[in-house]
mmCIF file of C-alpha atoms in Angstrom:
data_model
loop_
_atom_site.group_PDB
_atom_site.id
_atom_site.type_symbol
_atom_site.label_atom_id
_atom_site.label_comp_id
_atom_site.label_asym_id
_atom_site.label_seq_id
_atom_site.Cartn_x
_atom_site.Cartn_y
_atom_site.Cartn_z
ATOM 1 C CA UNK A 1 67.029 97.499 -55.611
ATOM 2 C CA UNK A 2 65.507 95.470 -58.537
ATOM 3 C CA UNK A 3 67.225 92.237 -56.751
ATOM 4 C CA UNK A 4 65.775 92.954 -53.496
ATOM 5 C CA UNK A 5 62.278 93.273 -54.827
ATOM 6 C CA UNK A 6 62.764 89.930 -56.554
ATOM 7 C CA UNK A 7 63.786 88.468 -53.273
ATOM 8 C CA UNK A 8 60.795 89.912 -51.481
ATOM 9 C CA UNK A 9 58.723 88.608 -54.341
ATOM 10 C CA UNK A 10 60.075 85.232 -54.088
ATOM 11 C CA UNK A 11 59.666 85.181 -50.448
ATOM 12 C CA UNK A 12 56.086 86.248 -50.452
ATOM 13 C CA UNK A 13 55.246 83.710 -53.197
ATOM 14 C CA UNK A 14 56.816 81.348 -50.897
ATOM 15 C CA UNK A 15 54.774 82.430 -47.867
ATOM 16 C CA UNK A 16 51.650 82.175 -49.908
ATOM 17 C CA UNK A 17 52.488 78.608 -51.075
ATOM 18 C CA UNK A 18 53.144 77.535 -47.447
ATOM 19 C CA UNK A 19 50.087 79.186 -46.351
ATOM 20 C CA UNK A 20 48.018 77.492 -49.104
ATOM 21 C CA UNK A 21 49.751 74.140 -48.041
ATOM 22 C CA UNK A 22 48.591 74.755 -44.246
ATOM 23 C CA UNK A 23 45.111 75.528 -45.315
ATOM 24 C CA UNK A 24 44.905 72.662 -47.707
ATOM 25 C CA UNK A 25 46.584 70.288 -44.931
ATOM 26 C CA UNK A 26 44.049 71.670 -42.438
ATOM 27 C CA UNK A 27 41.164 71.402 -44.690
ATOM 28 C CA UNK A 28 42.230 67.874 -45.601
ATOM 29 C CA UNK A 29 42.737 66.963 -41.868
ATOM 30 C CA UNK A 30 39.295 68.205 -40.917
ATOM 31 C CA UNK A 31 37.797 66.248 -43.903
ATOM 32 C CA UNK A 32 39.597 63.133 -42.923
ATOM 33 C CA UNK A 33 38.769 63.515 -39.202
ATOM 34 C CA UNK A 34 35.176 64.163 -40.276
ATOM 35 C CA UNK A 35 35.111 61.245 -42.559
ATOM 36 C CA UNK A 36 36.729 58.913 -39.864
ATOM 37 C CA UNK A 37 34.301 60.128 -37.187
ATOM 38 C CA UNK A 38 31.310 59.703 -39.718
ATOM 39 C CA UNK A 39 32.637 56.174 -40.833
ATOM 40 C CA UNK A 40 33.520 55.062 -37.098
ATOM 41 C CA UNK A 41 29.953 55.662 -36.189
ATOM 42 C CA UNK A 42 28.903 53.512 -39.049
ATOM 43 C CA UNK A 43 31.436 50.954 -38.135
ATOM 44 C CA UNK A 44 30.342 50.871 -34.535
ATOM 45 C CA UNK A 45 26.853 50.608 -35.413
ATOM 46 C CA UNK A 46 27.604 47.840 -37.992
ATOM 47 C CA UNK A 47 29.518 45.804 -35.172
ATOM 48 C CA UNK A 48 26.753 46.363 -32.733
ATOM 49 C CA UNK A 49 24.292 45.031 -35.307
ATOM 50 C CA UNK A 50 26.298 42.130 -35.788
ATOM 51 C CA UNK A 51 26.687 41.563 -32.116
ATOM 52 C CA UNK A 52 23.029 41.753 -31.861
ATOM 53 C CA UNK A 53 22.540 39.208 -34.573
ATOM 54 C CA UNK A 54 25.005 36.928 -33.235
ATOM 55 C CA UNK A 55 23.354 37.104 -29.982
ATOM 56 C CA UNK A 56 19.861 36.496 -31.568
ATOM 57 C CA UNK A 57 21.389 33.365 -33.207
ATOM 58 C CA UNK A 58 22.595 32.127 -29.749
ATOM 59 C CA UNK A 59 19.314 32.959 -28.154
ATOM 60 C CA UNK A 60 17.559 31.240 -30.904
ATOM 61 C CA UNK A 61 19.730 28.201 -30.523
ATOM 62 C CA UNK A 62 19.260 28.275 -26.612
ATOM 63 C CA UNK A 63 15.485 28.397 -27.075
ATOM 64 C CA UNK A 64 15.480 25.608 -29.365
ATOM 65 C CA UNK A 65 17.524 23.591 -26.863
ATOM 66 C CA UNK A 66 14.880 24.607 -24.167
ATOM 67 C CA UNK A 67 11.984 23.614 -26.307
ATOM 68 C CA UNK A 68 13.759 20.257 -27.142
ATOM 69 C CA UNK A 69 14.502 19.538 -23.482
ATOM 70 C CA UNK A 70 11.009 20.545 -22.415
ATOM 71 C CA UNK A 71 9.577 17.979 -25.035
ATOM 72 C CA UNK A 72 12.014 15.218 -23.960
ATOM 73 C CA UNK A 73 10.807 15.973 -20.481
ATOM 74 C CA UNK A 74 7.070 15.751 -21.393
ATOM 75 C CA UNK A 75 7.913 12.359 -23.300
ATOM 76 C CA UNK A 76 9.956 11.147 -20.371
ATOM 77 C CA UNK A 77 7.063 12.101 -17.981
ATOM 78 C CA UNK A 78 4.470 10.189 -20.058
ATOM 79 C CA UNK A 79 6.790 7.254 -20.197
ATOM 80 C CA UNK A 80 7.314 7.326 -16.185
ATOM 81 C CA UNK A 81 3.452 7.746 -15.877
ATOM 82 C CA UNK A 82 2.888 4.783 -18.123
ATOM 83 C CA UNK A 83 5.519 2.653 -16.305
ATOM 84 C CA UNK A 84 3.911 3.716 -13.070
ATOM 85 C CA UNK A 85 0.650 2.353 -14.249
ATOM 86 C CA UNK A 86 2.177 -0.854 -15.525
ATOM 87 C CA UNK A 87 3.845 -1.437 -12.108
ATOM 88 C CA UNK A 88 0.745 -0.531 -10.226
ATOM 89 C CA UNK A 89 -1.092 -3.168 -12.290
ATOM 90 C CA UNK A 90 1.733 -5.705 -11.979
ATOM 91 C CA UNK A 91 2.010 -5.081 -8.206
ATOM 92 C CA UNK A 92 -2.016 -5.852 -7.772
ATOM 93 C CA UNK A 93 -1.501 -8.791 -9.986
ATOM 94 C CA UNK A 94 1.472 -10.001 -7.765
ATOM 95 C CA UNK A 95 -0.564 -9.360 -4.820
ATOM 96 C CA UNK A 96 -3.450 -11.289 -6.159
ATOM 97 C CA UNK A 97 -1.240 -14.236 -7.078
ATOM 98 C CA UNK A 98 0.409 -14.352 -3.777
ATOM 99 C CA UNK A 99 -2.815 -14.397 -2.118
ATOM 100 C CA UNK A 100 -4.252 -17.087 -4.312
ATOM 101 C CA UNK A 101 -1.241 -19.304 -3.789
ATOM 102 C CA UNK A 102 -1.703 -18.858 -0.104
ATOM 103 C CA UNK A 103 -5.345 -19.975 -0.471
ATOM 104 C CA UNK A 104 -4.216 -23.038 -2.353
ATOM 105 C CA UNK A 105 -1.553 -24.071 0.160
ATOM 106 C CA UNK A 106 -4.267 -24.233 2.795
ATOM 107 C CA UNK A 107 -6.112 -27.586 2.429
ATOM 108 C CA UNK A 108 -6.762 -28.003 6.200
ATOM 109 C CA UNK A 109 -6.496 -25.858 9.294
ATOM 110 C CA UNK A 110 -5.110 -27.258 12.464
ATOM 111 C CA UNK A 111 -5.473 -26.098 16.092
ATOM 112 C CA UNK A 112 -4.465 -27.254 19.564
ATOM 113 C CA UNK A 113 -7.299 -27.370 22.437
ATOM 114 C CA UNK A 114 -5.838 -27.891 25.998
ATOM 115 C CA UNK A 115 -8.254 -28.321 28.854
ATOM 116 C CA UNK A 116 -6.637 -26.482 31.710
ATOM 117 C CA UNK A 117 -8.838 -27.110 34.393
ATOM 118 C CA UNK A 118 -12.481 -28.410 35.396
ATOM 119 C CA UNK A 119 -14.999 -27.488 38.141
ATOM 120 C CA UNK A 120 -18.355 -28.829 39.141
ATOM 121 C CA UNK A 121 -21.011 -26.845 40.430
ATOM 122 C CA UNK A 122 -22.208 -28.792 43.652
ATOM 123 C CA UNK A 123 -25.533 -27.183 43.629
ATOM 124 C CA UNK A 124 -26.348 -28.144 39.974
ATOM 125 C CA UNK A 125 -23.944 -30.657 39.372
ATOM 126 C CA UNK A 126 -23.037 -29.010 36.047
ATOM 127 C CA UNK A 127 -19.269 -28.851 34.874
ATOM 128 C CA UNK A 128 -17.469 -26.283 33.546
ATOM 129 C CA UNK A 129 -14.078 -26.565 31.533
ATOM 130 C CA UNK A 130 -11.504 -23.897 31.202
ATOM 131 C CA UNK A 131 -9.798 -24.581 27.685
ATOM 132 C CA UNK A 132 -7.086 -23.085 25.651
ATOM 133 C CA UNK A 133 -7.440 -22.812 21.927
ATOM 134 C CA UNK A 134 -4.485 -21.804 19.561
ATOM 135 C CA UNK A 135 -4.244 -22.492 15.800
ATOM 136 C CA UNK A 136 -1.063 -23.790 14.351
ATOM 137 C CA UNK A 137 0.783 -23.871 11.022
ATOM 138 C CA UNK A 138 1.878 -26.800 9.072
ATOM 139 C CA UNK A 139 5.024 -27.009 11.210
ATOM 140 C CA UNK A 140 2.942 -27.249 14.457
ATOM 141 C CA UNK A 141 3.696 -23.441 15.656
ATOM 142 C CA UNK A 142 1.228 -21.277 17.004
ATOM 143 C CA UNK A 143 -0.145 -18.666 14.440
ATOM 144 C CA UNK A 144 -1.456 -16.476 17.091
ATOM 145 C CA UNK A 145 -1.443 -15.793 21.006
ATOM 146 C CA UNK A 146 -3.340 -18.715 22.706
ATOM 147 C CA UNK A 147 -7.022 -17.793 24.007
ATOM 148 C CA UNK A 148 -8.744 -19.175 26.906
ATOM 149 C CA UNK A 149 -12.368 -19.901 27.360
ATOM 150 C CA UNK A 150 -14.454 -20.962 30.109
ATOM 151 C CA UNK A 151 -16.911 -23.308 28.475
ATOM 152 C CA UNK A 152 -20.156 -24.644 30.364
ATOM 153 C CA UNK A 153 -19.935 -28.289 30.309
ATOM 154 C CA UNK A 154 -17.249 -30.721 29.565
ATOM 155 C CA UNK A 155 -18.315 -31.452 25.926
ATOM 156 C CA UNK A 156 -16.619 -28.664 23.567
ATOM 157 C CA UNK A 157 -17.910 -28.062 20.221
ATOM 158 C CA UNK A 158 -15.707 -26.730 17.340
ATOM 159 C CA UNK A 159 -18.014 -25.118 14.914
ATOM 160 C CA UNK A 160 -16.603 -24.099 11.391
ATOM 161 C CA UNK A 161 -17.493 -23.003 7.982
ATOM 162 C CA UNK A 162 -16.534 -24.206 4.638
ATOM 163 C CA UNK A 163 -16.711 -21.973 1.610
ATOM 164 C CA UNK A 164 -16.644 -23.934 -1.956
ATOM 165 C CA UNK A 165 -16.676 -22.249 -5.310
ATOM 166 C CA UNK A 166 -18.268 -23.576 -8.493
ATOM 167 C CA UNK A 167 -16.792 -26.578 -10.282
ATOM 168 C CA UNK A 168 -15.939 -24.425 -13.530
ATOM 169 C CA UNK A 169 -13.285 -22.454 -11.628
ATOM 170 C CA UNK A 170 -11.653 -25.591 -10.341
ATOM 171 C CA UNK A 171 -11.697 -27.123 -14.050
ATOM 172 C CA UNK A 172 -10.132 -23.632 -15.102
ATOM 173 C CA UNK A 173 -7.503 -23.746 -12.259
ATOM 174 C CA UNK A 174 -8.733 -20.423 -11.268
ATOM 175 C CA UNK A 175 -6.169 -19.309 -8.686
ATOM 176 C CA UNK A 176 -8.853 -17.232 -6.963
ATOM 177 C CA UNK A 177 -11.582 -19.758 -6.498
ATOM 178 C CA UNK A 178 -9.938 -23.117 -7.245
ATOM 179 C CA UNK A 179 -10.011 -24.242 -3.683
ATOM 180 C CA UNK A 180 -12.163 -24.262 -0.682
ATOM 181 C CA UNK A 181 -11.977 -21.785 2.104
ATOM 182 C CA UNK A 182 -12.053 -23.273 5.824
ATOM 183 C CA UNK A 183 -13.285 -20.894 8.716
ATOM 184 C CA UNK A 184 -13.024 -21.667 12.293
ATOM 185 C CA UNK A 185 -16.307 -20.094 13.312
ATOM 186 C CA UNK A 186 -16.926 -20.603 17.247
ATOM 187 C CA UNK A 187 -16.304 -22.609 20.326
ATOM 188 C CA UNK A 188 -18.992 -23.744 22.650
ATOM 189 C CA UNK A 189 -20.082 -26.218 25.448
ATOM 190 C CA UNK A 190 -22.713 -28.873 25.796
ATOM 191 C CA UNK A 191 -24.483 -26.448 28.335
ATOM 192 C CA UNK A 192 -24.465 -23.347 26.220
ATOM 193 C CA UNK A 193 -26.321 -22.246 23.317
ATOM 194 C CA UNK A 194 -24.321 -22.232 19.986
ATOM 195 C CA UNK A 195 -25.302 -18.582 19.312
ATOM 196 C CA UNK A 196 -23.802 -17.736 22.710
ATOM 197 C CA UNK A 197 -20.440 -19.551 21.806
ATOM 198 C CA UNK A 198 -16.938 -17.903 21.572
ATOM 199 C CA UNK A 199 -16.047 -16.565 18.232
ATOM 200 C CA UNK A 200 -12.592 -17.876 16.770
ATOM 201 C CA UNK A 201 -12.029 -16.402 13.374
ATOM 202 C CA UNK A 202 -12.282 -12.593 13.617
ATOM 203 C CA UNK A 203 -15.392 -11.260 11.878
ATOM 204 C CA UNK A 204 -14.386 -9.656 8.553
ATOM 205 C CA UNK A 205 -10.778 -10.378 8.734
ATOM 206 C CA UNK A 206 -8.555 -12.855 7.154
ATOM 207 C CA UNK A 207 -8.358 -16.105 9.267
ATOM 208 C CA UNK A 208 -4.654 -16.579 10.520
ATOM 209 C CA UNK A 209 -3.873 -19.241 8.228
ATOM 210 C CA UNK A 210 -4.533 -17.143 5.151
ATOM 211 C CA UNK A 211 -3.059 -14.075 6.454
ATOM 212 C CA UNK A 212 0.179 -12.990 4.713
ATOM 213 C CA UNK A 213 1.073 -10.431 7.511
ATOM 214 C CA UNK A 214 0.267 -6.573 7.444
ATOM 215 C CA UNK A 215 -2.823 -4.861 6.381
ATOM 216 C CA UNK A 216 -5.189 -7.004 4.185
ATOM 217 C CA UNK A 217 -4.937 -6.127 0.417
ATOM 218 C CA UNK A 218 -8.133 -5.213 -1.359
ATOM 219 C CA UNK A 219 -8.214 -8.622 -2.990
ATOM 220 C CA UNK A 220 -8.165 -10.365 0.514
ATOM 221 C CA UNK A 221 -10.820 -8.027 1.839
ATOM 222 C CA UNK A 222 -13.012 -9.107 -1.123
ATOM 223 C CA UNK A 223 -12.556 -12.690 -0.314
ATOM 224 C CA UNK A 224 -13.045 -12.426 3.465
ATOM 225 C CA UNK A 225 -15.104 -9.513 4.342
ATOM 226 C CA UNK A 226 -18.600 -11.083 3.211
ATOM 227 C CA UNK A 227 -18.269 -14.747 4.261
ATOM 228 C CA UNK A 228 -20.369 -14.100 7.520
ATOM 229 C CA UNK A 229 -23.416 -13.011 5.545
ATOM 230 C CA UNK A 230 -23.238 -14.523 2.301
ATOM 231 C CA UNK A 231 -24.751 -18.028 3.422
ATOM 232 C CA UNK A 232 -28.243 -16.230 3.248
ATOM 233 C CA UNK A 233 -27.638 -14.134 0.061
ATOM 234 C CA UNK A 234 -27.972 -16.223 -3.119
ATOM 235 C CA UNK A 235 -27.129 -13.225 -5.252
ATOM 236 C CA UNK A 236 -24.000 -12.198 -3.445
ATOM 237 C CA UNK A 237 -22.973 -15.712 -3.336
ATOM 238 C CA UNK A 238 -23.331 -16.004 -7.068
ATOM 239 C CA UNK A 239 -21.616 -12.751 -7.910
ATOM 240 C CA UNK A 240 -18.413 -14.374 -5.998
ATOM 241 C CA UNK A 241 -18.819 -17.802 -7.686
ATOM 242 C CA UNK A 242 -19.796 -19.451 -4.487
ATOM 243 C CA UNK A 243 -21.572 -22.826 -4.787
ATOM 244 C CA UNK A 244 -22.100 -23.388 -0.966
ATOM 245 C CA UNK A 245 -21.211 -22.100 2.430
ATOM 246 C CA UNK A 246 -21.681 -25.160 4.842
ATOM 247 C CA UNK A 247 -21.695 -25.089 8.607
ATOM 248 C CA UNK A 248 -19.307 -28.040 9.964
ATOM 249 C CA UNK A 249 -18.808 -28.910 13.485
ATOM 250 C CA UNK A 250 -16.919 -31.598 15.662
ATOM 251 C CA UNK A 251 -17.128 -32.195 19.452
ATOM 252 C CA UNK A 252 -15.377 -34.104 22.064
ATOM 253 C CA UNK A 253 -15.667 -34.637 25.923
ATOM 254 C CA UNK A 254 -12.466 -33.285 27.387
ATOM 255 C CA UNK A 255 -10.534 -33.889 30.542
ATOM 256 C CA UNK A 256 -8.350 -31.771 32.779
ATOM 257 C CA UNK A 257 -4.859 -31.728 31.698
ATOM 258 C CA UNK A 258 -5.218 -33.289 28.398
ATOM 259 C CA UNK A 259 -4.451 -31.810 25.090
ATOM 260 C CA UNK A 260 -6.422 -32.227 21.784
ATOM 261 C CA UNK A 261 -5.768 -31.847 18.089
ATOM 262 C CA UNK A 262 -8.403 -30.118 15.975
ATOM 263 C CA UNK A 263 -8.393 -30.382 12.433
ATOM 264 C CA UNK A 264 -10.828 -28.500 9.932
ATOM 265 C CA UNK A 265 -10.504 -30.721 6.873
ATOM 266 C CA UNK A 266 -10.704 -29.732 3.190
ATOM 267 C CA UNK A 267 -13.292 -32.576 2.820
ATOM 268 C CA UNK A 268 -15.640 -30.768 5.083
ATOM 269 C CA UNK A 269 -15.295 -32.310 8.414
ATOM 270 C CA UNK A 270 -13.924 -31.410 11.951
ATOM 271 C CA UNK A 271 -11.870 -33.895 13.633
ATOM 272 C CA UNK A 272 -10.688 -33.696 17.448
ATOM 273 C CA UNK A 273 -8.386 -36.383 19.118
ATOM 274 C CA UNK A 274 -5.757 -36.531 21.616
ATOM 275 C CA UNK A 275 -2.616 -35.075 20.515
#
C-alpha cells in the first residue's frame, strides 16, 4: 500500500511539473509573441521612416536637378536673346553694307530709247513720236519691261535729278553718302510742258539700277523716299547730309526706226546718241 501511495505521489508530482512547464511555456510563448508583435510594429515603422527619409533625399535631389536645369534654361534663353539681338544688328549692318556697295557701283545710269513711229498732224503740222524707253544694266540687258510713250513733237527730252552729299562724307569714305545718286525723272517732248511729261523712276521707290530685288529695306526707304521733296527743304537736306539736288536734262531730235543710248553720268550730264 505504501508503495502505491509513493507511486501516486510521484505521478502527481510529475503531472504538476508538466502542467507548470506547459503554463510556463504558454506564458513564454505569449510573451514572445507579444514582444515580437510589438517590436514588429516598431521595426515596420522604422523601415517606413527610413523609406520616407530615402524618398525625401531623392526628392530633394530631383528638386535640385530641376532647379539647376531651370537656371540653365534661363541662362541659355538669355544667351539666345542676346545672340538674336546681335544677329539682328549684324543683319541690319549687312543690309546697310550691301545697299551702300550697290550705290557705290552705280556711277552712271544707261537706258535705250527707240523711236517706233512718227506721225504728223496734217491740220497743225505738228509731229508726235511713239518712243520706247528701257533702262539697261552694265551688261546692256534690260532692267525692266520696256515702256512706250506717245511724245508730242519730234524732240525728246530726258530729265533727271542728281543728288550729291557733303564733301566730308566722301573724304571719310562713308559708304552711305560717299557717292552721288542719279535718278531718271521724266520724259517729254518739245510740244509738251515738262510738268506734263511721263515719269520714269517711280516716286518713293528705289530706281531699278539701285534696287537689290524684293522689298526695300528701311535703309533703302530712308534714302529714296524723300528725294522728290528734298530739293525745296533745306533742313531735310541737311539732316541727310545732302549738299545739292540738281535737275539735269538732255534732248535729241529722234527719227522713226532709230535707237538711241541715254546716259545719265556721275558728272551731272545727260548724253543721248545713236546706239
